[in-house]
mmCIF file of C-alpha atoms (C1' of nucleotides) in Angstrom:
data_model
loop_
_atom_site.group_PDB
_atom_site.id
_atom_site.type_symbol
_atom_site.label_atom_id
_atom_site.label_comp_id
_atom_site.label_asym_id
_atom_site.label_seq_id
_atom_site.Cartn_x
_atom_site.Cartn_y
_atom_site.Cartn_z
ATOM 1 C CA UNK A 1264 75.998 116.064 96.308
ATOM 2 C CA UNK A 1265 77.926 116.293 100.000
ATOM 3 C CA UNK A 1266 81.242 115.625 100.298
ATOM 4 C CA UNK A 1267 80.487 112.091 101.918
ATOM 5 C CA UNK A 1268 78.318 111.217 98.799
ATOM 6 C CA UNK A 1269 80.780 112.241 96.036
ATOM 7 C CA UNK A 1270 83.786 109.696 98.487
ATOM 8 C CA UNK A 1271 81.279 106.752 98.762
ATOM 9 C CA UNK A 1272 80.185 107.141 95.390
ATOM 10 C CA UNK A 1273 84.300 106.817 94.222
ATOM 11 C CA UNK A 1274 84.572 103.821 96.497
ATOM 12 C CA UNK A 1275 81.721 102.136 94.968
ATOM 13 C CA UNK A 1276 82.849 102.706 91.425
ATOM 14 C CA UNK A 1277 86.368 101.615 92.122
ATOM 15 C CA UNK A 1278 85.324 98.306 93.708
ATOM 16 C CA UNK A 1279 86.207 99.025 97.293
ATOM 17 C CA UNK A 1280 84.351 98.426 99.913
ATOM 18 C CA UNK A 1281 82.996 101.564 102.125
ATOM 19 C CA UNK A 1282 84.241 101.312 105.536
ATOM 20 C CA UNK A 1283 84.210 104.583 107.648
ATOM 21 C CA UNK A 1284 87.889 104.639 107.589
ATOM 22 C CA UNK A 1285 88.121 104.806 103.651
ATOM 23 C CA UNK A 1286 85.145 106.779 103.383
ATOM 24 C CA UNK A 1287 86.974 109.799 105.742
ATOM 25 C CA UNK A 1288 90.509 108.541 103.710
ATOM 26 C CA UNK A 1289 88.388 109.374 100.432
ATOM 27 C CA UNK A 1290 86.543 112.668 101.542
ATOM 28 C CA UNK A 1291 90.082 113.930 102.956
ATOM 29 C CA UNK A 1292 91.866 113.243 100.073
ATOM 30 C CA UNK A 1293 89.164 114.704 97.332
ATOM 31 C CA UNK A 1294 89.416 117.601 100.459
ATOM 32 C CA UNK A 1295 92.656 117.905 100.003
ATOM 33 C CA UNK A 1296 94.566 118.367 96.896
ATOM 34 C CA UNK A 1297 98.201 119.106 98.740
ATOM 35 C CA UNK A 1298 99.008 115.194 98.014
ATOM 36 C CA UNK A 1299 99.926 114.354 101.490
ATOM 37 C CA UNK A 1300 101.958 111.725 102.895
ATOM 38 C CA UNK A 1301 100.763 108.863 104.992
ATOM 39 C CA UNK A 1302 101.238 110.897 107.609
ATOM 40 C CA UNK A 1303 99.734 113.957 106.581
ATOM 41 C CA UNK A 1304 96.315 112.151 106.662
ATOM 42 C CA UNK A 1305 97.158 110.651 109.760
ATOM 43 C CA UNK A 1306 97.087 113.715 111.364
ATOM 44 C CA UNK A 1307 94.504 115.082 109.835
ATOM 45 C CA UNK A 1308 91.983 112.383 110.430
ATOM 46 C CA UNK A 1309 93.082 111.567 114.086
ATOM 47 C CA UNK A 1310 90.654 114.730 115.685
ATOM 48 C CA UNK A 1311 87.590 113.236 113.642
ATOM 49 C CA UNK A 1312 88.977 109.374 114.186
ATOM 50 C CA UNK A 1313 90.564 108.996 117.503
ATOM 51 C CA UNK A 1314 91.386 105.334 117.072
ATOM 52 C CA UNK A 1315 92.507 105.836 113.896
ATOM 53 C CA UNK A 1316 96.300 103.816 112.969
ATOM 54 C CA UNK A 1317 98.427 104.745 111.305
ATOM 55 C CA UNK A 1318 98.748 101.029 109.697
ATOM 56 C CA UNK A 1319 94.991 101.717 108.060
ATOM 57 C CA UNK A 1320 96.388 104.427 106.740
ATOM 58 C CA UNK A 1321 98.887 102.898 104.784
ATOM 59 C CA UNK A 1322 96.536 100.015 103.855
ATOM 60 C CA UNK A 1323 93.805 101.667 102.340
ATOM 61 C CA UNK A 1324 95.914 104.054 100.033
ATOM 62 C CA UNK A 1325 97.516 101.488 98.705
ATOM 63 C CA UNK A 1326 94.302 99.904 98.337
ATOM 64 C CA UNK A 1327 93.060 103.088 96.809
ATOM 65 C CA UNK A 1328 95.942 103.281 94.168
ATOM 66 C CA UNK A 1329 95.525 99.323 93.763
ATOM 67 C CA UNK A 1330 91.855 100.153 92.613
ATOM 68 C CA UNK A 1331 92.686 103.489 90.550
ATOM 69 C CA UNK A 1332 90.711 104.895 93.488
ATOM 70 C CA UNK A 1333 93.927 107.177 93.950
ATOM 71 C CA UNK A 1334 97.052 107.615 92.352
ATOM 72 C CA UNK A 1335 100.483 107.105 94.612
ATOM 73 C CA UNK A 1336 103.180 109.734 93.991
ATOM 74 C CA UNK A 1337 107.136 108.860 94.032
ATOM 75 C CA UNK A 1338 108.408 112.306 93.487
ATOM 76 C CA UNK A 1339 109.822 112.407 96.590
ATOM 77 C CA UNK A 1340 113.053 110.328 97.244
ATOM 78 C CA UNK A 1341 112.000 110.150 101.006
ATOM 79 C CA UNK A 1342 108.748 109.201 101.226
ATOM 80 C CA UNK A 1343 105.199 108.358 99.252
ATOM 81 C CA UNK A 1344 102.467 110.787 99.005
ATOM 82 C CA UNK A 1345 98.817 110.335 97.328
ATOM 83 C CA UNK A 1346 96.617 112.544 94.658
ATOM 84 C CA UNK A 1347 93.307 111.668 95.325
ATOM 85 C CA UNK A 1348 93.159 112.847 91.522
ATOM 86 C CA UNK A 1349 93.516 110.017 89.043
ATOM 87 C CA UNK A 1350 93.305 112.757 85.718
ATOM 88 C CA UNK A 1351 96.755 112.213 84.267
ATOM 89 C CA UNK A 1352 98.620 115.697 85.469
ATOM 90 C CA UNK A 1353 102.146 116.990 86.120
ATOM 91 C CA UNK A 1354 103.676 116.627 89.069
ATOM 92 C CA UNK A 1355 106.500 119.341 90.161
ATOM 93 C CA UNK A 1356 108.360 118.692 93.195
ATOM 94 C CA UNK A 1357 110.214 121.712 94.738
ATOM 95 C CA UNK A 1358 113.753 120.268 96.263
ATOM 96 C CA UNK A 1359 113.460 122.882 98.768
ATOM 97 C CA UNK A 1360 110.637 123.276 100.050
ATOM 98 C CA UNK A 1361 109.722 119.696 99.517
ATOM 99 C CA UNK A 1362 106.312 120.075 97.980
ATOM 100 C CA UNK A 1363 104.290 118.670 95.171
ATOM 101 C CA UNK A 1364 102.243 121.394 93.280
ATOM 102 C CA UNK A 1365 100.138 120.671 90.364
ATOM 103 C CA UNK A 1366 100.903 121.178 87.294
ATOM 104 C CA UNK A 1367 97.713 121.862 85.473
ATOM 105 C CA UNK A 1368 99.016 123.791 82.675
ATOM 106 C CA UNK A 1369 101.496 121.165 80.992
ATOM 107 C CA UNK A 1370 100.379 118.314 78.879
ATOM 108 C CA UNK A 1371 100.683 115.403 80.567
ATOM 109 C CA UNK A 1372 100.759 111.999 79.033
ATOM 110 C CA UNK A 1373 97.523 110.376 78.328
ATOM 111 C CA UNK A 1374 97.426 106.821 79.711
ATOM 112 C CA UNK A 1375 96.123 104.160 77.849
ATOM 113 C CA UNK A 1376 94.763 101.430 79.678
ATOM 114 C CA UNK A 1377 97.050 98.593 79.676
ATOM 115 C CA UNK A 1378 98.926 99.766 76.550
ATOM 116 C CA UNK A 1379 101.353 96.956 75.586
ATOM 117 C CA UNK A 1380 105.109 98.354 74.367
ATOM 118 C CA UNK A 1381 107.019 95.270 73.440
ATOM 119 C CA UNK A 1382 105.322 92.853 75.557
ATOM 120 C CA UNK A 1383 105.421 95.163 78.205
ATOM 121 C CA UNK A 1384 101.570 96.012 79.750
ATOM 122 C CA UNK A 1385 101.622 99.518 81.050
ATOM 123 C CA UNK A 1386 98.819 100.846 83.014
ATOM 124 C CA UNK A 1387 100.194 103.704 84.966
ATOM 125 C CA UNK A 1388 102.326 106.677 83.867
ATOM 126 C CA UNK A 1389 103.668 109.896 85.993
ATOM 127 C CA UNK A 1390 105.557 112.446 84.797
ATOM 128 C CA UNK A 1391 107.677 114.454 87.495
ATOM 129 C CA UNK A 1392 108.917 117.507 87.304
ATOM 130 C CA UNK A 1393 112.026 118.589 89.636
ATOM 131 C CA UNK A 1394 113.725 122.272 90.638
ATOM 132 C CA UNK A 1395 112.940 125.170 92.120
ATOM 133 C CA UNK A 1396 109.481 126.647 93.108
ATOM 134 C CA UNK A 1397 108.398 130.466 93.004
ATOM 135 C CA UNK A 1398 108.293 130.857 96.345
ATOM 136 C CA UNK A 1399 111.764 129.250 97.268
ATOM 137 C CA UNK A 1400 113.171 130.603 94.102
ATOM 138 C CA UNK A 1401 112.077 134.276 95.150
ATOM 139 C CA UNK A 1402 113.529 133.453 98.836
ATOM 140 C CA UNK A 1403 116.710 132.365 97.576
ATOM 141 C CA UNK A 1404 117.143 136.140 95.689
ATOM 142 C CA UNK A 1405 116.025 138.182 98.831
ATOM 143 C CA UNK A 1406 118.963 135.981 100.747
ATOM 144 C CA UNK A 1407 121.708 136.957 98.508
ATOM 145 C CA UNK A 1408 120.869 140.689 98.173
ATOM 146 C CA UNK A 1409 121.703 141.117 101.754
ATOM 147 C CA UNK B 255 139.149 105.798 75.359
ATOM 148 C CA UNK B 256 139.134 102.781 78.734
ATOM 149 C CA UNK B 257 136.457 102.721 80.571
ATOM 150 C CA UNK B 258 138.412 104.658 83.681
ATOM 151 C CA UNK B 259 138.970 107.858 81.232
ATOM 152 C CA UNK B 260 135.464 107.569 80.294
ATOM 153 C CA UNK B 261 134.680 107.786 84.081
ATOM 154 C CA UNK B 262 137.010 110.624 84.628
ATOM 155 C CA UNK B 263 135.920 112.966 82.082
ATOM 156 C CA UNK B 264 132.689 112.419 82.874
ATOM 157 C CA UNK B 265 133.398 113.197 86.974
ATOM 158 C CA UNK B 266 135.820 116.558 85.719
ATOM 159 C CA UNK B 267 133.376 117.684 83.022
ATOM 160 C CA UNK B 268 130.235 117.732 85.916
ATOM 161 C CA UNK B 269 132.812 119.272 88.398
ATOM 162 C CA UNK B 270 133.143 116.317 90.839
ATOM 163 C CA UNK B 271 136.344 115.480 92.106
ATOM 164 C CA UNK B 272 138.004 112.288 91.505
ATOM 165 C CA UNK B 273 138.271 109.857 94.185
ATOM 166 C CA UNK B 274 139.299 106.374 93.900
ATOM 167 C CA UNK B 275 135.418 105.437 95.011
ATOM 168 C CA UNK B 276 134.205 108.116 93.238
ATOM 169 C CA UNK B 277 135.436 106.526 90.170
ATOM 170 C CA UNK B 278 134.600 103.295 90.675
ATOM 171 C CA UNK B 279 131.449 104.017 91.635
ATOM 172 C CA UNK B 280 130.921 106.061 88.085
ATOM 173 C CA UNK B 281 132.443 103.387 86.418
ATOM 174 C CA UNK B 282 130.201 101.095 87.626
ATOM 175 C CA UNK B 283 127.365 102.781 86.700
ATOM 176 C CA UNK B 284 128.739 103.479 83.126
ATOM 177 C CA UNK B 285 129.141 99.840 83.036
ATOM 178 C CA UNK B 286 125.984 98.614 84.381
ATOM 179 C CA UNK B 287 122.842 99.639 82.740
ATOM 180 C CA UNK B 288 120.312 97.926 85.284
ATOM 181 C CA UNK B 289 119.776 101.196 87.057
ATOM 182 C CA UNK B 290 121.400 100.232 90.314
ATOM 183 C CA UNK B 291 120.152 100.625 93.730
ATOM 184 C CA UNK B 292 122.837 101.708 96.671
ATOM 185 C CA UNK B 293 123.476 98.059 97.974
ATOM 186 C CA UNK B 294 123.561 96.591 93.772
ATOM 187 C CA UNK B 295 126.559 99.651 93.928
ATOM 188 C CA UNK B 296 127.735 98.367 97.244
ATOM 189 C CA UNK B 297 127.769 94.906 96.452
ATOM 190 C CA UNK B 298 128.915 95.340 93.196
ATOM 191 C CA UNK B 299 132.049 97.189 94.038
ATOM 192 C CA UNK B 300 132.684 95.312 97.480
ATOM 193 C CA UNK B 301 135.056 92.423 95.634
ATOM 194 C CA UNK B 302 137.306 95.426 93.952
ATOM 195 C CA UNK B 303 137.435 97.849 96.857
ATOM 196 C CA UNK B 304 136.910 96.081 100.196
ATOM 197 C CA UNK B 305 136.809 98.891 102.122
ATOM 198 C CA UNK B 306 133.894 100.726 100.650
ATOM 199 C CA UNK B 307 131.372 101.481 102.917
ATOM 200 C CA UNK B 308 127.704 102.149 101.947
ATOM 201 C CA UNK B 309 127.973 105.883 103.213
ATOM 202 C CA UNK B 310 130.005 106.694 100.764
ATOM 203 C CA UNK B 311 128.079 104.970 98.078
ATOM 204 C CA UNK B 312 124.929 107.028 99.430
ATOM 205 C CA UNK B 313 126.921 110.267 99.479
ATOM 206 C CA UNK B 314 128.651 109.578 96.198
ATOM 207 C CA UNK B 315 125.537 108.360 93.889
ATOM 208 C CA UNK B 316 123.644 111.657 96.056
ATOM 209 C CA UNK B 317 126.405 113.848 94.994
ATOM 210 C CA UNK B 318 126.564 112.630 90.855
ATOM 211 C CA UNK B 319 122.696 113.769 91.004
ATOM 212 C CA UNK B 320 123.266 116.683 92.219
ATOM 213 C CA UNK B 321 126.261 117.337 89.523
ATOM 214 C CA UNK B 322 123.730 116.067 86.530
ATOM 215 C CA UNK B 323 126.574 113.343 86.212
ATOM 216 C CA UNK B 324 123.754 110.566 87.208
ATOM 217 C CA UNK B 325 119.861 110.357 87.262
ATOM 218 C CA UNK B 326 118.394 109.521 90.705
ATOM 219 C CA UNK B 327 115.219 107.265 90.145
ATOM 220 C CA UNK B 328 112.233 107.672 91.744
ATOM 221 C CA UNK B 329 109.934 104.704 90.342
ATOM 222 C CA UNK B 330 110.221 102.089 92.825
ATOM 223 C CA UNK B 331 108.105 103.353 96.094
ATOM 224 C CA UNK B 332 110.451 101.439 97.991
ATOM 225 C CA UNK B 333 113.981 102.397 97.110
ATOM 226 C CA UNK B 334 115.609 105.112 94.668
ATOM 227 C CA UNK B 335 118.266 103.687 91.919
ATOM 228 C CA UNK B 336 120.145 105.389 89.815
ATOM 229 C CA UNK B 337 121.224 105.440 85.867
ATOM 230 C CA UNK B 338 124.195 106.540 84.350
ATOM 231 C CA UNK B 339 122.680 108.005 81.433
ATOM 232 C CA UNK B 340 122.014 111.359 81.951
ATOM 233 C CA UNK B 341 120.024 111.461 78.252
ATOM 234 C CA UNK B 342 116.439 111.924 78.295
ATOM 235 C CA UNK B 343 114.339 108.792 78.383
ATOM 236 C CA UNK B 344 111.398 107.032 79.382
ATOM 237 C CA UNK B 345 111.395 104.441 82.445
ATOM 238 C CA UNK B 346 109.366 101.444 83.275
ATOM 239 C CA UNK B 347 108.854 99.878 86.323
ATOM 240 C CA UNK B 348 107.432 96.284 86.983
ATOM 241 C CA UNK B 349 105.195 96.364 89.652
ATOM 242 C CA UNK B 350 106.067 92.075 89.955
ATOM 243 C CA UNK B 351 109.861 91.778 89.509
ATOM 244 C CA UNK B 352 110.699 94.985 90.628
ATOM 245 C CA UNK B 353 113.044 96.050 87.806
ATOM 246 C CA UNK B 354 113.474 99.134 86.262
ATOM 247 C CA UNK B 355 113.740 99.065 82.534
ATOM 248 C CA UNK B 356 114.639 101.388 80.018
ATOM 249 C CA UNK B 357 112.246 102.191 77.010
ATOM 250 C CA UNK B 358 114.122 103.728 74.254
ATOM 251 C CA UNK B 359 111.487 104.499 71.720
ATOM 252 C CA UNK B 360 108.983 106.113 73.554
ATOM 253 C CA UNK B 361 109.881 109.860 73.400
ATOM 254 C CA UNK B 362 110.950 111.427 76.378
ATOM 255 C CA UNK B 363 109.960 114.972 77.261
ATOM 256 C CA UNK B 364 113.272 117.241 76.703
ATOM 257 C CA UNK B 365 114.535 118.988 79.416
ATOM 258 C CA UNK B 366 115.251 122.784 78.748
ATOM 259 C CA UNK B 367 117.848 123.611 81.658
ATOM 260 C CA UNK B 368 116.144 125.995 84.234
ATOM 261 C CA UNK B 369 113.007 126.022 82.233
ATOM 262 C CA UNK B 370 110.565 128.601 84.228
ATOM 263 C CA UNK B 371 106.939 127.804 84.291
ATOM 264 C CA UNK B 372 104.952 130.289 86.372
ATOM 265 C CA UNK B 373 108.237 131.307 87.997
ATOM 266 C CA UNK B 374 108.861 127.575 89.191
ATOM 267 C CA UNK B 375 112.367 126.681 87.701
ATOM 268 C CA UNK B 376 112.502 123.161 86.032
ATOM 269 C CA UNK B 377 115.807 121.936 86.359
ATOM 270 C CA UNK B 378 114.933 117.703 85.759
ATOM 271 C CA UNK B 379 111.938 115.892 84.308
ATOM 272 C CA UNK B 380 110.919 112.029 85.250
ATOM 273 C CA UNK B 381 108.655 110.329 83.008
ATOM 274 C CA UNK B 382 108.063 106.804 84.758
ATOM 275 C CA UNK B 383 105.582 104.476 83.080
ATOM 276 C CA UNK B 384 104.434 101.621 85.547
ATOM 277 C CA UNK B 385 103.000 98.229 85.144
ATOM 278 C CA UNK B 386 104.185 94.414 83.931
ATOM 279 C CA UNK B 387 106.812 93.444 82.100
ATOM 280 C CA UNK B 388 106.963 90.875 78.867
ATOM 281 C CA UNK B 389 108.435 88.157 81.269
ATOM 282 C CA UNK B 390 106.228 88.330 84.070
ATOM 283 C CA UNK B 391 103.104 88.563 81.691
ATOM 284 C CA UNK B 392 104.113 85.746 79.941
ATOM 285 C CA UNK B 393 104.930 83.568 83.323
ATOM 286 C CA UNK B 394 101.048 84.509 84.490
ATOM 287 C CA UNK B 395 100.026 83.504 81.127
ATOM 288 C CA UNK B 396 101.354 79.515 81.606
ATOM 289 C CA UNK B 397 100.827 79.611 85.256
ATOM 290 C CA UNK B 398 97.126 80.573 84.737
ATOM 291 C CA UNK B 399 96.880 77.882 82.041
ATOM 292 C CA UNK B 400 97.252 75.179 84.431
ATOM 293 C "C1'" DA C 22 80.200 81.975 112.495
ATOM 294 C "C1'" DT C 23 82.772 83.792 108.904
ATOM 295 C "C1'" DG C 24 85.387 86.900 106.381
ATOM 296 C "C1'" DG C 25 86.965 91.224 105.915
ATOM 297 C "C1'" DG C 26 88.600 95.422 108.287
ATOM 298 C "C1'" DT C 27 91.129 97.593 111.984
ATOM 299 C "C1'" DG C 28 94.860 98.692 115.157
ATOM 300 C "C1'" DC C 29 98.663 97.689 118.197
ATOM 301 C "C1'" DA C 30 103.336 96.502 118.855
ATOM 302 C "C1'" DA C 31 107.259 94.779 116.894
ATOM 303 C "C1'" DA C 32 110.192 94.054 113.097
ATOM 304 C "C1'" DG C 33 112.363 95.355 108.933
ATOM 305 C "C1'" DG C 34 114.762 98.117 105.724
ATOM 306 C "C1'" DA C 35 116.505 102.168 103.665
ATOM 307 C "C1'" DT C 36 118.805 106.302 104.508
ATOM 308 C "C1'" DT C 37 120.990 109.902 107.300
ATOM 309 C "C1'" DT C 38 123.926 111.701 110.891
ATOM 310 C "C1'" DG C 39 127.857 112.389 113.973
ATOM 311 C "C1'" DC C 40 132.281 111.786 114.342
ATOM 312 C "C1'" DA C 41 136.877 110.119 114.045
ATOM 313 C "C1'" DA C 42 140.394 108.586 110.900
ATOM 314 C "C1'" DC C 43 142.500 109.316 106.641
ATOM 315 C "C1'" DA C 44 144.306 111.030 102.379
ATOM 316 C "C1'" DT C 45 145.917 114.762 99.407
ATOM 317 C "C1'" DT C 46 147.246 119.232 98.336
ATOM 318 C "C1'" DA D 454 148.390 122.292 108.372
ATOM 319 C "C1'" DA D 455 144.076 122.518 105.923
ATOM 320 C "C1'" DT D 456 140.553 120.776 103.445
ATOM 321 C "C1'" DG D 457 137.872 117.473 101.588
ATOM 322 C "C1'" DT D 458 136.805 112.346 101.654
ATOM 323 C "C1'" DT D 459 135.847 108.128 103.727
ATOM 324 C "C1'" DG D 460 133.806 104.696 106.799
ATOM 325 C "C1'" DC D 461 131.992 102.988 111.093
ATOM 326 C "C1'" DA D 462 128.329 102.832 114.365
ATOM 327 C "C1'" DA D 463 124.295 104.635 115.872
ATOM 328 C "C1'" DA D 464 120.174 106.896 115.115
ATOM 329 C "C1'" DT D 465 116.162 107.968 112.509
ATOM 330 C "C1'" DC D 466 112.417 107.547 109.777
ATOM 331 C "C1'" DC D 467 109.205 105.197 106.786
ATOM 332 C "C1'" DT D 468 106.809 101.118 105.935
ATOM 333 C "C1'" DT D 469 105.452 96.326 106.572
ATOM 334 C "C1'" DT D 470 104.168 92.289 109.229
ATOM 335 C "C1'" DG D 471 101.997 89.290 112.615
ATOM 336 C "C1'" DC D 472 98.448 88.853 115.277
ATOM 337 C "C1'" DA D 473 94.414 89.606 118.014
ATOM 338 C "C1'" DC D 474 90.143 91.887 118.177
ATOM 339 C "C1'" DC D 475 86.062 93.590 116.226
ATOM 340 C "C1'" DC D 476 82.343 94.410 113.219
ATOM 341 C "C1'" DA D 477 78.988 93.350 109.758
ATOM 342 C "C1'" DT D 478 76.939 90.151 107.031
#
DNA sequence: ATGGGTGCAAAGGATTTGCAACATT
DNA sequence: AATGTTGCAAATCCTTTGCACCCAT
């Protein structure tokens, strides 16, 4: 199945209508698993989508995320970024760098739709790691041994 | 103990010098549960210190994070708040009201200071759980039902 | 022709920055 | 005097809004 297939197919199951802005949204985010900011796939769609706004954008990921199309990340106290991944996975944010990496290996909470704590209806759950990553970490001990 | 020692031991014993604001601003945050945003600081302090500017409520609450002597919240896409209580435990955001809430008994991953996974130092852990809370379901409940 | 989708420009809001004044040791 | 702290004003950056246009049904 092509790329374009596997996006429309997503949008179809998630109840979202196919427009060739959230079909090239879709294929760049199941592209791209760096969870990037609005602007992130601003950028990167602008060469194929020259009249592309930035306002789209930020509609139809938080359409996405509306639908369980994608999942919208908070990790970062400055600005959003999306996982075109909706498998329940850890998040690690690295306070230098400023990425999100993946945390495949950790056991992330399984979500159960619409759970009810209390009265409470929960249908969403990320857990964030914060700190240090390898790279930065490894920087940060070259620095100080000169 | 008053609620100003409380404040102070807890500023000393994280290593952050005492201020006037500084201790108002930790009092306030021992005192008010309700994970406060910078202007809920701001405007919650205001009456007792007139001079307070929102800077220093920004540089302050940044600064407690930084010292473990707060928790800087990530949940709410649109602003960060912060908590008091530096203990382990699950948050939950209502995506109607806005509020953050606290959910005691679910368990809360543990954070092992500078836990290294993969070389990636873990130094904070956020487990947000997102969705509606017991009021607002029960207000679409009786509005629906007319 | 109708409703949804798109994009521009402007507005809004949260947060940071630069800098001067201030307090405290 | 030196250092760290505070607060104002301005700047910045992210995101939303209002509205007009456009496209597909």
């Amino acid at each position: 199945m092509t790329s374009e297939n596997k996006a429309y197919n997503k949008l179809i199951e998630a109840g979202v209508h196919p427009s060739a802005q959230r079909l090239a949204i879709m294929e760049f985010l199941m592209e791209n698993h760096t969870h990037p900011t609005v602007e992130d796939v601003y950028k990167g769609l602008c060469p194929k989508i020259p009249t592309l706004s930035r306002t789209t954008v930020y509609n139809t990921l938080r359409l996405f995320s509306e639908h369980q199309a994608a999942q919208m990340i908070t990790i970062d106290e400055h600005r959003v970024c999306y996982d075109g991944c909706v498998e329940p996975h850890v998040h690690f944010y690295c306070k230098k760098c400023k990425r999100v990496i993946d945390m495949p290996e950790e056991e992330a909470p399984k979500l159960v739709q619409n759970r009810n704590i209390h009265g409470n209806i929960v249908d969403e759950i990320q857990l964030y790691y914060k700190g240090i990553c390898t790279e930065c970490a490894q920087k940060e001990i070259t620095e100080h041994s000169n």
